[in-house]
Coordinates of C-alpha atoms in Angstrom, one line a residue:
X211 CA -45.4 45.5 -37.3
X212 CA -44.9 44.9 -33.8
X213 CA -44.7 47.5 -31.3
X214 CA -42.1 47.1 -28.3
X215 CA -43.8 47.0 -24.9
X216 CA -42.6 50.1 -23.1
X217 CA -40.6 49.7 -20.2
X218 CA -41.1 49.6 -16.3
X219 CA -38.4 51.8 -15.1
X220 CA -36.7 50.4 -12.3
X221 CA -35.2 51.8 -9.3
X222 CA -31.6 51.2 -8.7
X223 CA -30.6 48.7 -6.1
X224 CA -27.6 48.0 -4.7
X225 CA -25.7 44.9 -5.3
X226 CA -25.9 42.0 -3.0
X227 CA -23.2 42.2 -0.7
X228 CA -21.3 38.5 -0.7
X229 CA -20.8 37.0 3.5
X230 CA -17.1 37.0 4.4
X231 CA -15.9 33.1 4.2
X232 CA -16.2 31.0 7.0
X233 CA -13.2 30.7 9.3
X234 CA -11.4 27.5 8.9
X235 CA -11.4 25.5 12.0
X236 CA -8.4 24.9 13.8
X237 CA -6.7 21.5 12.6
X238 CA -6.4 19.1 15.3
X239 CA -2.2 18.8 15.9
X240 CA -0.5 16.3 18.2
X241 CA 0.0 19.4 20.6
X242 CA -3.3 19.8 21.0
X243 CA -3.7 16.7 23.3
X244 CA -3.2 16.2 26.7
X245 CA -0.8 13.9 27.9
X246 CA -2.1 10.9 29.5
X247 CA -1.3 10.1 33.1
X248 CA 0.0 6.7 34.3
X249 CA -1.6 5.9 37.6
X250 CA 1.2 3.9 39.1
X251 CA 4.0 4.9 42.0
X252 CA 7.4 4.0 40.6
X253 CA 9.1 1.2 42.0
X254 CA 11.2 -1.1 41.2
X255 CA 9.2 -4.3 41.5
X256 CA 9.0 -6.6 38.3
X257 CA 5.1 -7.2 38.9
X258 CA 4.3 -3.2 38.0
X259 CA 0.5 -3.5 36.8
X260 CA -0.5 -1.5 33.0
X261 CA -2.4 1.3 33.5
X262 CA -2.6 2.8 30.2
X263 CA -2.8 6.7 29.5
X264 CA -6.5 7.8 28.5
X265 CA -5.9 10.3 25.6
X266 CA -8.8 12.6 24.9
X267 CA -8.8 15.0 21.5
X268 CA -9.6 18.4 22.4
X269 CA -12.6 19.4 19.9
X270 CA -11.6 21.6 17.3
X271 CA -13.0 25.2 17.7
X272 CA -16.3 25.7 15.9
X273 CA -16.2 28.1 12.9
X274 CA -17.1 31.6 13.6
X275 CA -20.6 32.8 13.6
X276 CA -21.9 35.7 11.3
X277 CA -22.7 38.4 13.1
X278 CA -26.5 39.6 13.5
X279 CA -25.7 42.5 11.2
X280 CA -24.2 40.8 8.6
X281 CA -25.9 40.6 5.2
X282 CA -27.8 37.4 4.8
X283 CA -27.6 35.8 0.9
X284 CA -30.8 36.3 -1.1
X285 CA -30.4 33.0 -3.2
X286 CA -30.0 29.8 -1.9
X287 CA -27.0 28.0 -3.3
X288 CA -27.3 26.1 -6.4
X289 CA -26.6 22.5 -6.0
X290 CA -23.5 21.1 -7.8
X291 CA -22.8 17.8 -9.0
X292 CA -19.8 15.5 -9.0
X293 CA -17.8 14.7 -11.8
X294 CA -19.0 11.2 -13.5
X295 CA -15.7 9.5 -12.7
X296 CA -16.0 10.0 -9.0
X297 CA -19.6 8.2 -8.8
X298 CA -17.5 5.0 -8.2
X299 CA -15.9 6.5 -4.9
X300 CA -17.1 7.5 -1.3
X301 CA -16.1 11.6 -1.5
X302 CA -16.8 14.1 1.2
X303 CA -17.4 17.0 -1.6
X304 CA -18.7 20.2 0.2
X305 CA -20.3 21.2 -3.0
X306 CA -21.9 18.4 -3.1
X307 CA -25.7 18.2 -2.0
X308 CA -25.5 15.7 0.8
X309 CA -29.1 14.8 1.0
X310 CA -28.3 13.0 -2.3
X311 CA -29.1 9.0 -1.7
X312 CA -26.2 6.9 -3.6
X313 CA -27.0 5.5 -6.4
X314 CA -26.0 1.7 -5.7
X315 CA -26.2 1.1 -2.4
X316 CA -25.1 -1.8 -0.7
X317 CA -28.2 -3.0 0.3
X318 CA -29.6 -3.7 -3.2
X319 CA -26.6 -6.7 -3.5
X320 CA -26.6 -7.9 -0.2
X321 CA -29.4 -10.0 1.3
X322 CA -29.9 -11.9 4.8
X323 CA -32.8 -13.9 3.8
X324 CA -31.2 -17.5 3.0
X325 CA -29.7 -17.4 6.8
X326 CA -30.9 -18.7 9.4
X327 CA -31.6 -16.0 12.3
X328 CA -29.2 -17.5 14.7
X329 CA -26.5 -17.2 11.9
X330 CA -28.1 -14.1 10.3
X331 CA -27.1 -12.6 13.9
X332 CA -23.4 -14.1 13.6
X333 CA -22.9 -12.2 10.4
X334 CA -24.2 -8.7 11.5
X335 CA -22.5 -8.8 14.8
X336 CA -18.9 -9.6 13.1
X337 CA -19.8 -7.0 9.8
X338 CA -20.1 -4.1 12.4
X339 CA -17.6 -4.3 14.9
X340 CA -14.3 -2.4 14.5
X341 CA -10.9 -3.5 15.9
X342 CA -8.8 -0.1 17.3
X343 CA -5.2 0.0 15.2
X344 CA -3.0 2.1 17.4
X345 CA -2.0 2.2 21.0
X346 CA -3.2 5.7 21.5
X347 CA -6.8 4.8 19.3
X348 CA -7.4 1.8 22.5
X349 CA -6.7 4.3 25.1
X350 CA -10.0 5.9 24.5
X351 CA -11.9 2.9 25.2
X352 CA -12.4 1.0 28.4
X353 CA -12.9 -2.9 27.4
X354 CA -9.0 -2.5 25.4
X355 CA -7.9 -1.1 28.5
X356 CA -8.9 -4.1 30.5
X357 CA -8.2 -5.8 27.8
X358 CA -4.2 -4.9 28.1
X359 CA -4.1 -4.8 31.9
X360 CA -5.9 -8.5 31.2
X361 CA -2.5 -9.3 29.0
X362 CA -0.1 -7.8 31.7
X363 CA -1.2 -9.7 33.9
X364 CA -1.1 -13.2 32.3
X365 CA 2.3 -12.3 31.2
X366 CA 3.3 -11.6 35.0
X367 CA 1.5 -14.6 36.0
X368 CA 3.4 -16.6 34.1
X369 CA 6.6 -15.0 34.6
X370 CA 7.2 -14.5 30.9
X371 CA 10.4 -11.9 31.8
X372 CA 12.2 -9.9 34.2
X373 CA 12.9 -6.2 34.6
X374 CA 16.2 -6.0 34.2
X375 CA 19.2 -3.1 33.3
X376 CA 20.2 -3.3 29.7
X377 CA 23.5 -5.4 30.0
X378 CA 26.3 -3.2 27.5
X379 CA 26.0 -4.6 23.7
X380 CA 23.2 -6.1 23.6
X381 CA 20.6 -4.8 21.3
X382 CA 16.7 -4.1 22.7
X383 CA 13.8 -5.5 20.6
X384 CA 10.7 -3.7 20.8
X385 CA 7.1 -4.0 21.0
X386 CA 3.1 -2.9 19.9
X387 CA -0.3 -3.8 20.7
X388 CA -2.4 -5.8 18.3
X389 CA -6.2 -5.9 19.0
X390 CA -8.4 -8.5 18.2
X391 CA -12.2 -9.6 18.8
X392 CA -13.2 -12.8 19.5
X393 CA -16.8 -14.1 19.3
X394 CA -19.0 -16.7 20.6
X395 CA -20.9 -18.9 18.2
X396 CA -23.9 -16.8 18.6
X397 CA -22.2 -13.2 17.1
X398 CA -22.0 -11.7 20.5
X399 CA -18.7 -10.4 21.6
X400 CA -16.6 -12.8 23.5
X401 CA -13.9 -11.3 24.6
X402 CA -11.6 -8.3 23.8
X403 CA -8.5 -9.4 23.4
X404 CA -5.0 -7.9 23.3
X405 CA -1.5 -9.2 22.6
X406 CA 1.7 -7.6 23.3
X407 CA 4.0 -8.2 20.1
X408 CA 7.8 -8.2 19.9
X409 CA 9.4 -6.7 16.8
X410 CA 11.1 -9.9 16.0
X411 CA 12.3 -8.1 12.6
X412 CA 14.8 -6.4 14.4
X413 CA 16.1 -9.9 16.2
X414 CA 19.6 -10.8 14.6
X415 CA 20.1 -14.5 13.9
X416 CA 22.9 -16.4 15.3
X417 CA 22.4 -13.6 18.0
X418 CA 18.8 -13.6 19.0
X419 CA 17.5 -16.9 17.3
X420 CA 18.5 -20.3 15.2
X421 CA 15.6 -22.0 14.0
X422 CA 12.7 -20.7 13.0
X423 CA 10.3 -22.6 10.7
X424 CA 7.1 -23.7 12.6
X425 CA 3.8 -25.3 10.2
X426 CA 0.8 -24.0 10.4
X427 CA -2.6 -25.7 8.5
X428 CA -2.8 -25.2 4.8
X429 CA -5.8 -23.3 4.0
X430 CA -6.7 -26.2 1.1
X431 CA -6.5 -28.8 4.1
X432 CA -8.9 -26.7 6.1
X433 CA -11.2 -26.8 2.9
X434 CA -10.7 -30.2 2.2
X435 CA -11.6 -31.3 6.5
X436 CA -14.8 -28.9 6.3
X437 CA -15.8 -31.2 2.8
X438 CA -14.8 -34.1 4.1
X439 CA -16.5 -33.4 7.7
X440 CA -19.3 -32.1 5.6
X441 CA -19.8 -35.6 3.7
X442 CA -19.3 -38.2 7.0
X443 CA -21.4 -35.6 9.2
X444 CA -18.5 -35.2 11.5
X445 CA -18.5 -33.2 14.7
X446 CA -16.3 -30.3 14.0
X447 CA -15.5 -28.2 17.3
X448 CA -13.2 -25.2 18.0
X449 CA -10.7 -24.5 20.5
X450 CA -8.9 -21.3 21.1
X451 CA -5.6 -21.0 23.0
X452 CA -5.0 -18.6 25.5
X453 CA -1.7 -17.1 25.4
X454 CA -0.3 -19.9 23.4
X455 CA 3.0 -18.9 23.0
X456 CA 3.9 -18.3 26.7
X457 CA 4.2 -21.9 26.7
X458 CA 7.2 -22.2 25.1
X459 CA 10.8 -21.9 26.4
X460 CA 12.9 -19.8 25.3
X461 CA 16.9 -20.7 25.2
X462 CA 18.3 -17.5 23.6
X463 CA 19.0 -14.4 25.9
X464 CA 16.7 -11.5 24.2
X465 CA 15.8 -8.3 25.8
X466 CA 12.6 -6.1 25.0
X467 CA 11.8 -2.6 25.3
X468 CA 9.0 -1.8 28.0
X469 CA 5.6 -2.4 26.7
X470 CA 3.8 1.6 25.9
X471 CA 1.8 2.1 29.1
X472 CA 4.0 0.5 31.0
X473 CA 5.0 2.2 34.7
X474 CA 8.9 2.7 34.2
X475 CA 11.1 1.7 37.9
X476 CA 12.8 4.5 38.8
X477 CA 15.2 2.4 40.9
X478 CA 16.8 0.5 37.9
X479 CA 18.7 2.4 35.5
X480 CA 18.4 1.6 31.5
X481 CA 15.3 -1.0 32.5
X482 CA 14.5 -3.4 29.8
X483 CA 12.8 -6.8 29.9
X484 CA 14.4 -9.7 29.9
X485 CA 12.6 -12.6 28.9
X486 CA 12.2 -15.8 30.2
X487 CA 9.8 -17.3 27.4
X488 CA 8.6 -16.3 24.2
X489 CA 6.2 -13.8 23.2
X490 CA 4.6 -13.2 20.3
X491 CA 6.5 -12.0 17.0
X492 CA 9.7 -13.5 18.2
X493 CA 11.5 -15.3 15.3
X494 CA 11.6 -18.6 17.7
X495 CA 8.0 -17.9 18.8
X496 CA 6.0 -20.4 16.9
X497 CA 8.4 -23.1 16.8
X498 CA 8.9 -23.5 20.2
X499 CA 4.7 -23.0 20.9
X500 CA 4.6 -26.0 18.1
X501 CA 7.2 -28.2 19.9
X502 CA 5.2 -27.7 23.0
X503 CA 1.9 -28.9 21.5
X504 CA 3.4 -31.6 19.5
X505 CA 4.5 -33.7 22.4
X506 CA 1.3 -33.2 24.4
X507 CA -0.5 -34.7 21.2
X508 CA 1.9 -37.1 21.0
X509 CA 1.9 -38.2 24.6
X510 CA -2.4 -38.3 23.8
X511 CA -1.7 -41.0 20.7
X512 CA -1.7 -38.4 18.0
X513 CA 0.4 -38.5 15.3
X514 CA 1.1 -36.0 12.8
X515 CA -0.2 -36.4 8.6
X516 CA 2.7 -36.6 6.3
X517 CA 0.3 -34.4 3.7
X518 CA 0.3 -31.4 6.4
X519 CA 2.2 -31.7 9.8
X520 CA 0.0 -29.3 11.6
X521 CA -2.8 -32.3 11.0
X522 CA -3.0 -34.8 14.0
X523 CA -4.7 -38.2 13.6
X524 CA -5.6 -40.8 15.6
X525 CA -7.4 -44.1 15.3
X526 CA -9.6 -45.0 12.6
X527 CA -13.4 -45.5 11.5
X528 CA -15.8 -44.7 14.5
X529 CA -12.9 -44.1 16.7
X530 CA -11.2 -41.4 13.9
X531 CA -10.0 -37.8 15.2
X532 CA -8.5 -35.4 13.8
X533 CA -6.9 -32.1 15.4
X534 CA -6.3 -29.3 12.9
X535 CA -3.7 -26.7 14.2
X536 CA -3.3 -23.3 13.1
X537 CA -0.9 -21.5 16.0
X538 CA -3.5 -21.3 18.5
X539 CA -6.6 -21.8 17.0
X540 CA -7.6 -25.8 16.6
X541 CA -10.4 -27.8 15.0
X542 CA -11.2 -31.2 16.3
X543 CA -13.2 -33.3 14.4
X544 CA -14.5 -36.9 14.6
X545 CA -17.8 -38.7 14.0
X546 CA -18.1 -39.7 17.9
X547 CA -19.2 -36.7 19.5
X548 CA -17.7 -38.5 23.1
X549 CA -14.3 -39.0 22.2
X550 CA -14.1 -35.2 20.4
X551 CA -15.6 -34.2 24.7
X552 CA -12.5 -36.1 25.8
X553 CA -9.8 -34.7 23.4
X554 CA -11.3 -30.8 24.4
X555 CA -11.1 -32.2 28.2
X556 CA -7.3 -33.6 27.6
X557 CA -6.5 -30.3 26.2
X558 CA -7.7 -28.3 28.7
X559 CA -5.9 -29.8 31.5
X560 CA -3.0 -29.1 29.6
X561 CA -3.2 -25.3 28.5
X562 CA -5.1 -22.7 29.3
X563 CA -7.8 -23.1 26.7
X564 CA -11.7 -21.5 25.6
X565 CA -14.0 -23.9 24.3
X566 CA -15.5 -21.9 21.4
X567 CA -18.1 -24.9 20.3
X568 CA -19.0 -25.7 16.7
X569 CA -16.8 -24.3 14.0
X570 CA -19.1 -20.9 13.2
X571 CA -15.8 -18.7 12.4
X572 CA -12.3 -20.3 11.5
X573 CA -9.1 -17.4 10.1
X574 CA -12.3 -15.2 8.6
X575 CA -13.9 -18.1 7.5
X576 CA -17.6 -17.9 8.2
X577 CA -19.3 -21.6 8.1
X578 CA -22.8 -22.1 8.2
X579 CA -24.2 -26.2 8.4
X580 CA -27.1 -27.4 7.9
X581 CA -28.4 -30.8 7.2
X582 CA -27.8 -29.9 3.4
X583 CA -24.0 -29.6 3.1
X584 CA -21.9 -26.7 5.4
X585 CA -21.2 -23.3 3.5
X586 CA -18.0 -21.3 3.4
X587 CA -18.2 -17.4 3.0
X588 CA -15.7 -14.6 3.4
X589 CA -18.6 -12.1 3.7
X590 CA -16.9 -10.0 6.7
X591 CA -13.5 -10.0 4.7
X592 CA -15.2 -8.4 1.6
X593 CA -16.8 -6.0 2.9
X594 CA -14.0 -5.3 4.9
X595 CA -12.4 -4.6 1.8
X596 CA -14.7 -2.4 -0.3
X597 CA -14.9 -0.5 2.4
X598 CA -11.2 0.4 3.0
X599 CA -11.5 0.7 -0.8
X600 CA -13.9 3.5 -1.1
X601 CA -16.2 1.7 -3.0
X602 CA -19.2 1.2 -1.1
X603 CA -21.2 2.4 -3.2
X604 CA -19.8 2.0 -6.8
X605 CA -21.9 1.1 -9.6
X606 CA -20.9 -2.8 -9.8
X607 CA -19.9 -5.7 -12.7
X608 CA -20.8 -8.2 -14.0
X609 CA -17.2 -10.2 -14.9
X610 CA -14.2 -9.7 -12.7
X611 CA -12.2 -9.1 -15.9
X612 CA -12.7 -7.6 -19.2
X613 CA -12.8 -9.8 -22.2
X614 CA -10.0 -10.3 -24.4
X615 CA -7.3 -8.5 -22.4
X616 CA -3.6 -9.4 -21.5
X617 CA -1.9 -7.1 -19.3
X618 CA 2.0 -6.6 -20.0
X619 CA 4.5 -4.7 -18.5
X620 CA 3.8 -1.3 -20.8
X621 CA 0.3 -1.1 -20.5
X622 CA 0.0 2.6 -18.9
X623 CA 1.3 4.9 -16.5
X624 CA 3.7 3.5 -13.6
X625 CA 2.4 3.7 -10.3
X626 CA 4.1 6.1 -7.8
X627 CA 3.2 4.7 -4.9
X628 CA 2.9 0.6 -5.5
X629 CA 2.2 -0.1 -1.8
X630 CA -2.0 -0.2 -2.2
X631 CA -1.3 -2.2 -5.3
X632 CA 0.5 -4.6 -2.8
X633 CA -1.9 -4.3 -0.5
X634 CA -4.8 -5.0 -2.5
X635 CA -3.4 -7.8 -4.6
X636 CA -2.7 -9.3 -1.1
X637 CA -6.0 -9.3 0.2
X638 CA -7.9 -10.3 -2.9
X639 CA -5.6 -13.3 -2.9
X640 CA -6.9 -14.3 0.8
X641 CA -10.5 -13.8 -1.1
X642 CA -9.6 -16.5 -3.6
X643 CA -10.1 -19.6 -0.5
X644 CA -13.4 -19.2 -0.9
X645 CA -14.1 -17.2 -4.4
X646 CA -12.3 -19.4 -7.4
X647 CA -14.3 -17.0 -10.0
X648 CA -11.4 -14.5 -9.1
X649 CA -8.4 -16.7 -9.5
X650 CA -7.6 -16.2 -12.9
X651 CA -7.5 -12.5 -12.6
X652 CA -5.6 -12.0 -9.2
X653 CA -3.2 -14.3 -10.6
X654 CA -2.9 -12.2 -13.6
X655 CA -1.8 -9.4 -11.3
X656 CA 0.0 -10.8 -9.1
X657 CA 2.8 -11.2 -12.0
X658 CA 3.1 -7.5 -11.9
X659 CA 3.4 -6.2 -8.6
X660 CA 7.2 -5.4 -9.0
X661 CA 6.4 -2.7 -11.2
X662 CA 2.4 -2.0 -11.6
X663 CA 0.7 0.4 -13.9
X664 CA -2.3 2.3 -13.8
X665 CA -3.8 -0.1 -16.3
X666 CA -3.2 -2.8 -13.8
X667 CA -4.7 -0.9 -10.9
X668 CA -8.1 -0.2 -12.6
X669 CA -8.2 -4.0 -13.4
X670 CA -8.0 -4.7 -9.7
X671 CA -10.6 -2.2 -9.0
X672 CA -12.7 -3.7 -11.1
X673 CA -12.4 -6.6 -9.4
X674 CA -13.6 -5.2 -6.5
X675 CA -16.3 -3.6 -8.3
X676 CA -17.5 -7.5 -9.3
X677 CA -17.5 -8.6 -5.5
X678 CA -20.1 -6.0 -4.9
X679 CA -22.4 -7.9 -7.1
X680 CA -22.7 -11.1 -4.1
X681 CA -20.4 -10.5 -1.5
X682 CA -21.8 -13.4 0.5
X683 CA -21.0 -15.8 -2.3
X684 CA -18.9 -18.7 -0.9
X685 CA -18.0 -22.7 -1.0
X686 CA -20.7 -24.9 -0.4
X687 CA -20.3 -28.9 0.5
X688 CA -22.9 -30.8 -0.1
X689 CA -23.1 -33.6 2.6
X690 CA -24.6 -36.2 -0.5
X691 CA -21.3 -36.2 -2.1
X692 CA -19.5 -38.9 -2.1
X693 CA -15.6 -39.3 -1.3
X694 CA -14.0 -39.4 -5.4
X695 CA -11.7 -37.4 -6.5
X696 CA -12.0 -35.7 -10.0
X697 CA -9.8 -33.6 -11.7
X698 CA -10.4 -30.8 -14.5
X699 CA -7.5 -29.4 -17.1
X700 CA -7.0 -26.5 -19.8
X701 CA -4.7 -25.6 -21.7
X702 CA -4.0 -22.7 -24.2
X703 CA -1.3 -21.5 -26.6
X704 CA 0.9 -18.2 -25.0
X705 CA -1.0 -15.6 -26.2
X706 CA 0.8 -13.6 -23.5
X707 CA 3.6 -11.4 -25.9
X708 CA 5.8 -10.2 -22.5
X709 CA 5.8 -14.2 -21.5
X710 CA 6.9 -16.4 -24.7
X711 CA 7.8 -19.3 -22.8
X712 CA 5.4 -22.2 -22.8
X713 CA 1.6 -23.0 -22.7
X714 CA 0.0 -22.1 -19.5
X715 CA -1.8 -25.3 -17.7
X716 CA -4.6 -24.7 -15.6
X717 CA -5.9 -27.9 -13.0
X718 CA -8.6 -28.5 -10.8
X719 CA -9.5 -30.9 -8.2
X720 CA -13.1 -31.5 -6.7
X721 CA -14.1 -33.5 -4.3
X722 CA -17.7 -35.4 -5.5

């Protein structure tokens, strides 16, 4: 028989008083910010010079401070975990221990070592700059305010409109800033650079425009020039165009809104820009920049491909060149390394144009050549997008797609908001240039984005999730291929039940 240990009496305590809660700080409103002041006396001369308003946040107040005297907690507090389902996502939990390292970091799928250092520095420089999205957002930093005074003053220079009073019935098109880095071949910052945009979606046709279709490069003839190029050791250069689309005329009579930033005359009442030539994001824009470039190429000896019009050619064998045009950004290509030097110099004397050297980055395209072949990544865009994504540090895949599955129209939960659906399907479809493992899958959703599901959401997510795996995985051309063409096909009974129509095809060209 056990005896019971007698027990310690213990002296009453009071309980342990709980701190008041923290004051929340005070959300940061648009009140809260000063207006920014435009240095500029009001005149009414059409050369008025940007000077765009710096806007600086006002810090939020701090939370309040416990007093001296108030009780202090006896226990430290007890850690708390996240729910499972949220390990795929970046959260800013509160509860959350913070000094908790995630558990798939990027690093441990990512690796540098199979660059060279010259392009190991392209790829860093590019990953970890950040373009500003908002007028206000470029106002807080000096190089986009030179940047847009840079703009104004090419437009001024080449008297792209005229201050002018709003004539009655005629409707105002308006305008934005879009941002945009440009890089030398090295990964160092070239330039800022910042284009003023017309709304041309509010242009009326028959009113403010006729025509409107201008070609640009097809992204498989870009492919097919770098395999080519890759195979006959071609010189591949790039050119840039500065303000390309102030070269064009422009016959229709359209009238913009003053760009934000922009000194307002006080001596002209209702003042709107008229312009002379077209801007960016007019309807007419690109054709008449195309029109422009066409006859200068012309007048060089160039003639357009009948496979892709945007392609010039010229000559043949040693003497070949080849001009690829995307709106302002050009490769020239050729296996004599003189006559691509007096293409570039032709060019130059005709437009205003930046010689960027060898194709290094081409519409997100990062190439890296080597005697070997020339290898195509979309590194920058996919990280880009895991990013925006949330899933940084998600626990990756191994297959872009789970086995055995066909989406249909009734799989799930409708989505309330289908625009990130949109959105995402959009950008993994710009992936697919250079990732063909994802085809089949983005395809797959892409015939749902009229009315997506939940089911067809985490599918896309889980493609993302497979990208994390190599996100530097690309297109690579061997230059010991030779020039034959070889295709591949499949085929498969409909298994699909919400598509009863036919047997789906699949084909594929390579280049050996």
């Amino acid at each position: 028989m056990v005896s019971e240990p007698a027990s310690t009496p213990l002296s009453p305590s009071p309980p342990p008083k709980t701190p008041s809660p923290p004051t929340a700080p005070t959300p940061l409103s648009p009140s809260s910010l000063p207006t920014g002041s435009i240095s500029s006396s009001p005149s009414s001369s059409d050369t008025s010079s940007l000077s765009p308003p710096i806007i600086q946040a006002t810090p939020a107040s701090s939370s309040t401070s416990p007093s001296p005297s108030s009780p202090l907690r006896r226990y430290p507090d007890r850690v708390r975990q996240a729910p499972q389902y949220l390990s795929d996502y970046e959260c800013q939990l509160h509860s959350v221990s913070a000094a908790k390292s995630p558990k798939f970091p990027m690093t441990s799928y990512m690796s540098y070592d199979c660059l060279t250092p010259d392009f190991q520095s392209f790829v860093l420089n590019i990953s970890q700059v950040q373009e500003p999205r908002t007028f206000e957002e470029a106002c807080t930093q000096p190089c986009w305010q030179q940047a847009m005074n840079s703009e104004t003053s090419a437009l001024i220079d080449n008297h792209t409109s005229d201050i002018v009073s709003l004539p009655p019935w005629k409707k105002v098109v308006g305008n934005s800033w879009v941002y945009k880095i440009k890089f030398n071949p090295n990964g160092t910052i070239e330039r800022h650079r910042a284009r003023l945009v017309a709304k041309g979606f509010t242009q009326k046709y028959g009113v403010d425009y006729l025509e409107t279709f201008s070609p640009v490069a097809k992204l498989n003839t870009v492919k097919t020039l770098l395999a080519v190029g890759a195979i006959k050791n071609w010189f591949m250069d790039q050119l840039d165009v500065s303000n390309a689309f102030l070269n064009g005329d422009l016959d229709e009579e359209v009238y913009m809104s003053l760009p934000p930033g922009f000194p307002i005359p006080e001596s002209i009442p209702n003042p709107v820009c008229r312009l002379n030539k077209s801007l960016y994001g007019l309807k007419q824009a690109s054709r008449q920049w195309y029109f422009k470039l066409t006859s200068a190429l012309l007048e060089y000896g160039f003639s357009p491909s009948h496979s892709d019009h945007s392609m010039f050619v010229k000559g043949s064998g040693d003497s070949f060149l080849v001009i690829l045009v995307y709106v302002d950004d050009m490769i020239v290509a050729g296996p004599d390394q003189h006559l691509v030097s007096s293409v570039k110099t032709f060019l130059q004397g005709q437009f205003k144009i930046r010689d960027l050297g060898p194709l290094r980055y081409f519409l997100g395209l990062e190439i890296a050549r080597n005697t070997s072949g020339l290898m195509v990544t979309q590194r920058k865009n996919c990280l880009e997008l895991l990013k925006d994504a949330g899933l940084t540090d998600c626990k990756p895949v191994r297959t872009p797609m789970d086995i055995k599955v066909w989406f249909t129209t009734s799989d799930g939960e409708p989505l309330k908001d289908i625009t990130q659906f949109r959105s995402l399907i959009g950008r993994l479809h710009y992936l697919t240039i250079t990732r063909p493992d994802i085809c089949f899958v983005v395809q797959q959703l892409s015939q749902f984005q009229m009315a997506p599901t939940t089911v067809h959401l985490k599918a896309a997510i889980r493609v993302l999730k497979y990208l994390k795996n190599s996100p530097g995985q690309g297109l690579f051309f061997s230059s010991s291929s030779s020039l034959q063409l070889y295709g591949y096909s499949d085929s498969g009974l409909s298994v699909r039940t919400h598509v009863v129509r036919s047997r789906v095809i699949a084909l594929c060209l390579e280049l050996l």
